[in-house]
PDB file of C-alpha atoms in Angstrom:
ATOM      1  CA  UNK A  24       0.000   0.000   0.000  1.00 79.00           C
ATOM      2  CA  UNK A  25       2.998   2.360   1.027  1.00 80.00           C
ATOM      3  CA  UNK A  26       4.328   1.881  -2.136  1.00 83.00           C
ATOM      4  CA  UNK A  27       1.108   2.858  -4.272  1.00 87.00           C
ATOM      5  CA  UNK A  28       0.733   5.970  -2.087  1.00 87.00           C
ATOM      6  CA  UNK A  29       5.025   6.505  -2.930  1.00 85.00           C
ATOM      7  CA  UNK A  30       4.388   5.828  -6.599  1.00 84.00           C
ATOM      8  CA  UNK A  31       1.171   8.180  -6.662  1.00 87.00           C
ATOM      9  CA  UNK A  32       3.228  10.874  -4.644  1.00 88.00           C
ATOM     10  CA  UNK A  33       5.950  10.832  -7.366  1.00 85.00           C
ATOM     11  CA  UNK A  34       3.079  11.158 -10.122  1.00 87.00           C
ATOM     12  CA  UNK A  35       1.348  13.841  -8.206  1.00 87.00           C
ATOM     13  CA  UNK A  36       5.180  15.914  -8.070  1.00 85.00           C
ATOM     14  CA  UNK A  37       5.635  15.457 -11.330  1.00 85.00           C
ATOM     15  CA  UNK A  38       2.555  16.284 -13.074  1.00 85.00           C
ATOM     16  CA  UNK A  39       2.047  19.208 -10.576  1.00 82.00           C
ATOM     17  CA  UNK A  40       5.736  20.279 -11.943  1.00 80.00           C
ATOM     18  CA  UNK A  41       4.994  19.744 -15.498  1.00 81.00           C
ATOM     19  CA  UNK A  42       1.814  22.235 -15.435  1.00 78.00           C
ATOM     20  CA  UNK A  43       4.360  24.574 -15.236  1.00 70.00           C
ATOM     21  CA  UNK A  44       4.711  23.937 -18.796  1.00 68.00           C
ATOM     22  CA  UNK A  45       1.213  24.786 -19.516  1.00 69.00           C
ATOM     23  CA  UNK A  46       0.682  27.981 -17.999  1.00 65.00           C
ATOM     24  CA  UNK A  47       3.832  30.132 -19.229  1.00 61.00           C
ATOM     25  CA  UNK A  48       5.377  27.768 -21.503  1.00 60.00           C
ATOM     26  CA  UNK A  49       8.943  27.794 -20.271  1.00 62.00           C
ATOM     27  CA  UNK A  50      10.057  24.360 -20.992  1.00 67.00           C
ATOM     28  CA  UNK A  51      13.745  25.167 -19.642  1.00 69.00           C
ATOM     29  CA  UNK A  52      12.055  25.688 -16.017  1.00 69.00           C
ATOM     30  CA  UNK A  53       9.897  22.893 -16.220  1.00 72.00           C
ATOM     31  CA  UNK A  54      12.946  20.569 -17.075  1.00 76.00           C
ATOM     32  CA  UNK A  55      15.060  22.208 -14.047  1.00 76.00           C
ATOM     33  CA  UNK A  56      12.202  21.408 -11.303  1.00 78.00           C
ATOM     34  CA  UNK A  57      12.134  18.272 -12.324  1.00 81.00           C
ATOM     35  CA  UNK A  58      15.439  17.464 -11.908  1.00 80.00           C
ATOM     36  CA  UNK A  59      15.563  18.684  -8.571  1.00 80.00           C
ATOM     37  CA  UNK A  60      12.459  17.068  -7.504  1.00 83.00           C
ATOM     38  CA  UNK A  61      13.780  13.986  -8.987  1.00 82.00           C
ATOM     39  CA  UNK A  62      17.179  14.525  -6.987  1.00 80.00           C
ATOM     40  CA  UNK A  63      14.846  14.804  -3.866  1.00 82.00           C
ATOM     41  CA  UNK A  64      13.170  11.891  -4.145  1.00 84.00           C
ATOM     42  CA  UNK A  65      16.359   9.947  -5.372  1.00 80.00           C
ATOM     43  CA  UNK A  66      18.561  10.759  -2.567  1.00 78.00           C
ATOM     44  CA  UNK A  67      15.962  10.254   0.284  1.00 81.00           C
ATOM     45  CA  UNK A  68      15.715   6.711  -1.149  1.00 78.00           C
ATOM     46  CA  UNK A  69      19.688   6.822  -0.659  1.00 75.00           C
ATOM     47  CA  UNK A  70      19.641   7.374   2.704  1.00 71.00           C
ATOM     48  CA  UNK A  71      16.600   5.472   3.680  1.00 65.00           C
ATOM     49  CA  UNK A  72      17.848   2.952   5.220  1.00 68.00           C
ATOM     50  CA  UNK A  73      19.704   4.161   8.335  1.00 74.00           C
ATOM     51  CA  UNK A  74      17.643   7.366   8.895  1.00 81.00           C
ATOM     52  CA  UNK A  75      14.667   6.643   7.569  1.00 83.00           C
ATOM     53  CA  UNK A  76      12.482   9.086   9.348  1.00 84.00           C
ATOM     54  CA  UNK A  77      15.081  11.976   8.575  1.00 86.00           C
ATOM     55  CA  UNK A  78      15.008  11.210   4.905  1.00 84.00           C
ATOM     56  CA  UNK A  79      10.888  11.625   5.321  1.00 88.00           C
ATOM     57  CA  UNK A  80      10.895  14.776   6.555  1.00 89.00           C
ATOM     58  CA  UNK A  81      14.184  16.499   5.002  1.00 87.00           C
ATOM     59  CA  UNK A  82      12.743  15.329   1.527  1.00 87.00           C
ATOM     60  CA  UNK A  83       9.145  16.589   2.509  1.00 91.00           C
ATOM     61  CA  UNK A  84       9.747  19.797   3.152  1.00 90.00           C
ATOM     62  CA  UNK A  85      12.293  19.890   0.035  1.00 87.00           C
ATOM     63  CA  UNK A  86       9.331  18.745  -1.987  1.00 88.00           C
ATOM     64  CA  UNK A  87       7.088  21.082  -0.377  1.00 89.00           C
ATOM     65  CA  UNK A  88       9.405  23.928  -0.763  1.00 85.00           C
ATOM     66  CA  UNK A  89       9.972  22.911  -4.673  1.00 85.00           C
ATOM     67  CA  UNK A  90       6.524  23.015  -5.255  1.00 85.00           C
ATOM     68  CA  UNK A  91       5.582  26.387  -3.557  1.00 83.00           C
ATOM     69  CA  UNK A  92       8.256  27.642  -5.764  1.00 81.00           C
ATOM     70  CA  UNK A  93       6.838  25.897  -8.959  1.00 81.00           C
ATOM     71  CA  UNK A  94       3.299  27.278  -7.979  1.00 80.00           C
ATOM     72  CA  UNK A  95       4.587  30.694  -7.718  1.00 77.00           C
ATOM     73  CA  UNK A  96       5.955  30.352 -10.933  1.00 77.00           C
ATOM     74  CA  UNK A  97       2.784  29.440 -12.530  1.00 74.00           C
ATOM     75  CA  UNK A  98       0.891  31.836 -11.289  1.00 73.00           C
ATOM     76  CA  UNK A  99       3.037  34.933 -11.241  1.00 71.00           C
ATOM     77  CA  UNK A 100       5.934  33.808 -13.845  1.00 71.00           C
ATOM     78  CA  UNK A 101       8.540  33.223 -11.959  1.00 69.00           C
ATOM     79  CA  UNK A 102      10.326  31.657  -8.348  1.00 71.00           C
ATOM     80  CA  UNK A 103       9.828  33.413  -5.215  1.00 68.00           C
ATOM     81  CA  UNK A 104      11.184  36.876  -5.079  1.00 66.00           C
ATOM     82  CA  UNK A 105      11.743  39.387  -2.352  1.00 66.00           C
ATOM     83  CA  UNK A 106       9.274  41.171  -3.076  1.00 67.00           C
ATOM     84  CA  UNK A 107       6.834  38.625  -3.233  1.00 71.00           C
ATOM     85  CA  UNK A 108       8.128  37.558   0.310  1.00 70.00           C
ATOM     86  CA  UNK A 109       7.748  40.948   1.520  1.00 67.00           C
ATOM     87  CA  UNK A 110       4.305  41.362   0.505  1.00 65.00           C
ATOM     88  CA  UNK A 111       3.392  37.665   2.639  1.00 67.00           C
ATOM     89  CA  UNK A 112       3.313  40.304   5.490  1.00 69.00           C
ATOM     90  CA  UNK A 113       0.633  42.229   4.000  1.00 70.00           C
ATOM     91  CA  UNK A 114      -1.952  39.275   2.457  1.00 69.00           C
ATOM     92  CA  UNK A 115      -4.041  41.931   1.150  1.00 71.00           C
ATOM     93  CA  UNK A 116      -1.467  42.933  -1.422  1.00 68.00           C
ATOM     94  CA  UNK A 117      -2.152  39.812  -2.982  1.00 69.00           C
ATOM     95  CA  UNK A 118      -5.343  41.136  -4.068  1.00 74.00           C
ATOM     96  CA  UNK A 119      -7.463  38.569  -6.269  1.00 78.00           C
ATOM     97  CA  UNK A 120      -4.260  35.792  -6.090  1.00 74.00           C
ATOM     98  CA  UNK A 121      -4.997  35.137  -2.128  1.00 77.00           C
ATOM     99  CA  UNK A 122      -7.050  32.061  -2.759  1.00 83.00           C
ATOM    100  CA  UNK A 123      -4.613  30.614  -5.594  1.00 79.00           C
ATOM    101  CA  UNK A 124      -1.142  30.918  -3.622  1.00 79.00           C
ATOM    102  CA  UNK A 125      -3.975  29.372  -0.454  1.00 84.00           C
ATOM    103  CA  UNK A 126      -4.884  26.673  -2.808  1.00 86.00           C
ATOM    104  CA  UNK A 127      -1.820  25.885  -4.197  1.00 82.00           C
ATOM    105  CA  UNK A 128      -0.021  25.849  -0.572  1.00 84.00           C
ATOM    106  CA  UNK A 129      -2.437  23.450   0.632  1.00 91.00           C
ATOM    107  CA  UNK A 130      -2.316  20.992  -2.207  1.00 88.00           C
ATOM    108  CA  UNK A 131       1.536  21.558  -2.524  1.00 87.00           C
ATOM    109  CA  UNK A 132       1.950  20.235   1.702  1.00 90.00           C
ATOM    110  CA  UNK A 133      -0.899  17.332   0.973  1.00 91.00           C
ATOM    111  CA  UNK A 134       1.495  16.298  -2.227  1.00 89.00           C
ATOM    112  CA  UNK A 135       4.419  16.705   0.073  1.00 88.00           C
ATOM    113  CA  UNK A 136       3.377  15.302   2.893  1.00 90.00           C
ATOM    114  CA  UNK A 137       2.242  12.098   1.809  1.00 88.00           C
ATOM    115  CA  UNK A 138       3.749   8.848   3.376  1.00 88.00           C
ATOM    116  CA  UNK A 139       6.332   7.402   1.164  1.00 86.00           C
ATOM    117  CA  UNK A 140       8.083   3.709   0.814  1.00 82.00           C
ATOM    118  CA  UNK A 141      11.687   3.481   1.409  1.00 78.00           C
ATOM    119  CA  UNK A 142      14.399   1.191  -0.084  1.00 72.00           C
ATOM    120  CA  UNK A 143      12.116   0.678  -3.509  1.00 71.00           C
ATOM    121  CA  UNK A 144      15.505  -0.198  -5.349  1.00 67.00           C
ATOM    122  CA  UNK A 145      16.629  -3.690  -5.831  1.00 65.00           C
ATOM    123  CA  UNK A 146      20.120  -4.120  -5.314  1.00 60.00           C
ATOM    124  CA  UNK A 147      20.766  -4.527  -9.159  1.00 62.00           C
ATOM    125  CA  UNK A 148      19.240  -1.477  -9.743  1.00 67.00           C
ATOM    126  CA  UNK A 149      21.152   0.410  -7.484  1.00 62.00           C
ATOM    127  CA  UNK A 150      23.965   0.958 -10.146  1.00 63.00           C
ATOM    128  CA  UNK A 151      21.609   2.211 -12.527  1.00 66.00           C
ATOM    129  CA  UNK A 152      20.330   4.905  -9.744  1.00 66.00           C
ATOM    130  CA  UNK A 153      23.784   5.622  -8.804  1.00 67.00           C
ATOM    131  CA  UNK A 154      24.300   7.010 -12.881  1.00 68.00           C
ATOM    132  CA  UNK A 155      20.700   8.890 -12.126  1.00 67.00           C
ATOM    133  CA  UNK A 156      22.446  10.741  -9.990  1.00 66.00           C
ATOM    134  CA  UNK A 157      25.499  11.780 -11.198  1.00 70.00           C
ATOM    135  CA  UNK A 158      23.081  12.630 -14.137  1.00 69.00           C
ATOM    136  CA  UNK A 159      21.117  15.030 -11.778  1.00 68.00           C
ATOM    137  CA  UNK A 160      24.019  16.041  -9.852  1.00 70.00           C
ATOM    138  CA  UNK A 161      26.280  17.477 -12.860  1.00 71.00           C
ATOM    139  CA  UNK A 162      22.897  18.922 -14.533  1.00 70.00           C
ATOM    140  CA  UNK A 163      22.600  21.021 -10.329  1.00 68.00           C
ATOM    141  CA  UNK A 164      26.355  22.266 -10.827  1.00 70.00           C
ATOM    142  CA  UNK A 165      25.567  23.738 -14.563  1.00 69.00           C
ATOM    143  CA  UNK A 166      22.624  25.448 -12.568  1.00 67.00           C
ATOM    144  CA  UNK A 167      24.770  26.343 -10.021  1.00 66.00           C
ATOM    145  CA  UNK A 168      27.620  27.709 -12.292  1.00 69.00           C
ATOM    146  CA  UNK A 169      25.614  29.279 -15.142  1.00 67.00           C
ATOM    147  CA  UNK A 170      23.235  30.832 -12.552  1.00 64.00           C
ATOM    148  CA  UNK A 171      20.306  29.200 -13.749  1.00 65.00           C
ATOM    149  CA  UNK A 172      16.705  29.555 -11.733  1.00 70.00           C
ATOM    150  CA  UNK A 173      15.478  26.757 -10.209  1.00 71.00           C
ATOM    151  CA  UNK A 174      13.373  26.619  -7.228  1.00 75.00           C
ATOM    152  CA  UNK A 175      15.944  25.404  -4.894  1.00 73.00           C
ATOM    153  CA  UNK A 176      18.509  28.021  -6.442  1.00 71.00           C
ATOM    154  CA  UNK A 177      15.726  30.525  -6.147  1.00 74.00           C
ATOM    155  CA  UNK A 178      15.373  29.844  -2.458  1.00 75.00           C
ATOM    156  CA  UNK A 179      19.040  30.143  -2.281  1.00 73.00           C
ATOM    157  CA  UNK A 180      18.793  33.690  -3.376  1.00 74.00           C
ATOM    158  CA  UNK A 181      16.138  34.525  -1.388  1.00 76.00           C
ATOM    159  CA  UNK A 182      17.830  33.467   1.851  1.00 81.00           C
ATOM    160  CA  UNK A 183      20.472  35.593   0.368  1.00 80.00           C
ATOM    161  CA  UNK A 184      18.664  38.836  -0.568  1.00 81.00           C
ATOM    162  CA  UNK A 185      17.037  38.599   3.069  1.00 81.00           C
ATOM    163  CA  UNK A 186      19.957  38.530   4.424  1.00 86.00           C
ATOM    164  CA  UNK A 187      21.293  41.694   2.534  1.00 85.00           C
ATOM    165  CA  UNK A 188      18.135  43.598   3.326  1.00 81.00           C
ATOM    166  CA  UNK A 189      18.189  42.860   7.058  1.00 82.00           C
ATOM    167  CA  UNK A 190      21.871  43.966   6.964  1.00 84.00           C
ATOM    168  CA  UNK A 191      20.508  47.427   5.368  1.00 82.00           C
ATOM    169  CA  UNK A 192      17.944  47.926   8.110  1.00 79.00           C
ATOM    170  CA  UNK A 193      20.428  47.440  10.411  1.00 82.00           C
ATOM    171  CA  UNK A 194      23.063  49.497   8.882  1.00 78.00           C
ATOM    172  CA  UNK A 195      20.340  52.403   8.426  1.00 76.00           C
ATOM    173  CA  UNK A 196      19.130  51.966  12.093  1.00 77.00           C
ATOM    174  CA  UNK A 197      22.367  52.355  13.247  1.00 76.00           C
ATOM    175  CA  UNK A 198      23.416  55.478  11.311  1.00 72.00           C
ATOM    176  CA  UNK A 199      20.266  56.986  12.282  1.00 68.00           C
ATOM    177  CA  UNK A 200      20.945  56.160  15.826  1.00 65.00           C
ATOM    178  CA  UNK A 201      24.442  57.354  15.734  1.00 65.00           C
ATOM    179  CA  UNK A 202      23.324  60.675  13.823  1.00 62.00           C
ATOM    180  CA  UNK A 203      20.745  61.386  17.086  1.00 63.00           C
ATOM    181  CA  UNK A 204      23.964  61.072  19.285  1.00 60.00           C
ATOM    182  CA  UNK A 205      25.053  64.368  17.298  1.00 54.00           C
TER     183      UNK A 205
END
């Protein structure tokens, strides 16, 4: 049963990644979320079988955070900026696209969440899995290197842009304070 649920979870990730496709027609994105939600999925069955319950979760909330990204990209056209994460603390700027980034979180955690099987490789096909993902791992490092978006890179440059802007605030608040000292 655990293994129908894993094999419908996988479905469920991929179609809801390839509607990508359909909505803005960026094939190159579509391709990129897939190999990352395919990497996801590839190495929690790697380290399954020691810490299973860590592979769970770690992979769950990748998935989940893959596919928040991939629904932002289908309905606004592209990964989660700044700005977009600036305007989570006013919902109202969202306007008319409240219920679709509600919908699509909720579906996007279900999807994620789901229970998944473990150790689904035979050990014959473990060789072939093993050239999966050096596959998926030199396509990451050409997004890495050639600063392609994905929605794990995209996160990436979130954190980073965050990180920028709270250095700014604090910069400018303590300028300010130091001017009042004058």
């Amino acid at each position: 049963m655990i293994k129908k649920i894993t094999r419908l979870k996988l479905l469920l990730l991929t179609l809801f990644t390839i509607s990508s496709i359909f909505v803005n027609r960026f094939h190159f994105e579509m391709i990129t979320s897939l190999v990352e939600v395919y990497a996801i999925f590839f190495l929690a069955q790697l380290f399954s079988k020691k810490l299973k319950t860590l592979a769970y979760v770690l992979s769950s909330i990748a998935f989940f955070l893959v596919l928040l990204n991939v629904a932002s990209f289908i309905t606004a056209g592209s990964y989660i900026t700044y700005a977009m994460y600036n305007n989570l603390t006013n919902l109202s700027a969202l306007g008319d696209s409240l219920p679709k980034y509600f919908i699509a979180t909720i579906l996007a955690a279900i999807v994620s969440f789901l229970p998944m099987s473990f150790n689904l490789f035979e050990k014959k096909t473990i060789k072939k899995v093993c050239v999966f993902y050096g596959v998926d791992l030199v396509y990451i490092i050409i997004f890495i290197v050639f600063n392609i978006s994905t929605p794990i890179g995209s996160l990436i440059n979130l954190k980073h842009e965050i990180k920028i802007a709270d250095e700014k605030v604090s910069f400018l608040k303590a300028s300010s304070s130091e001017k009042k000292k004058f």
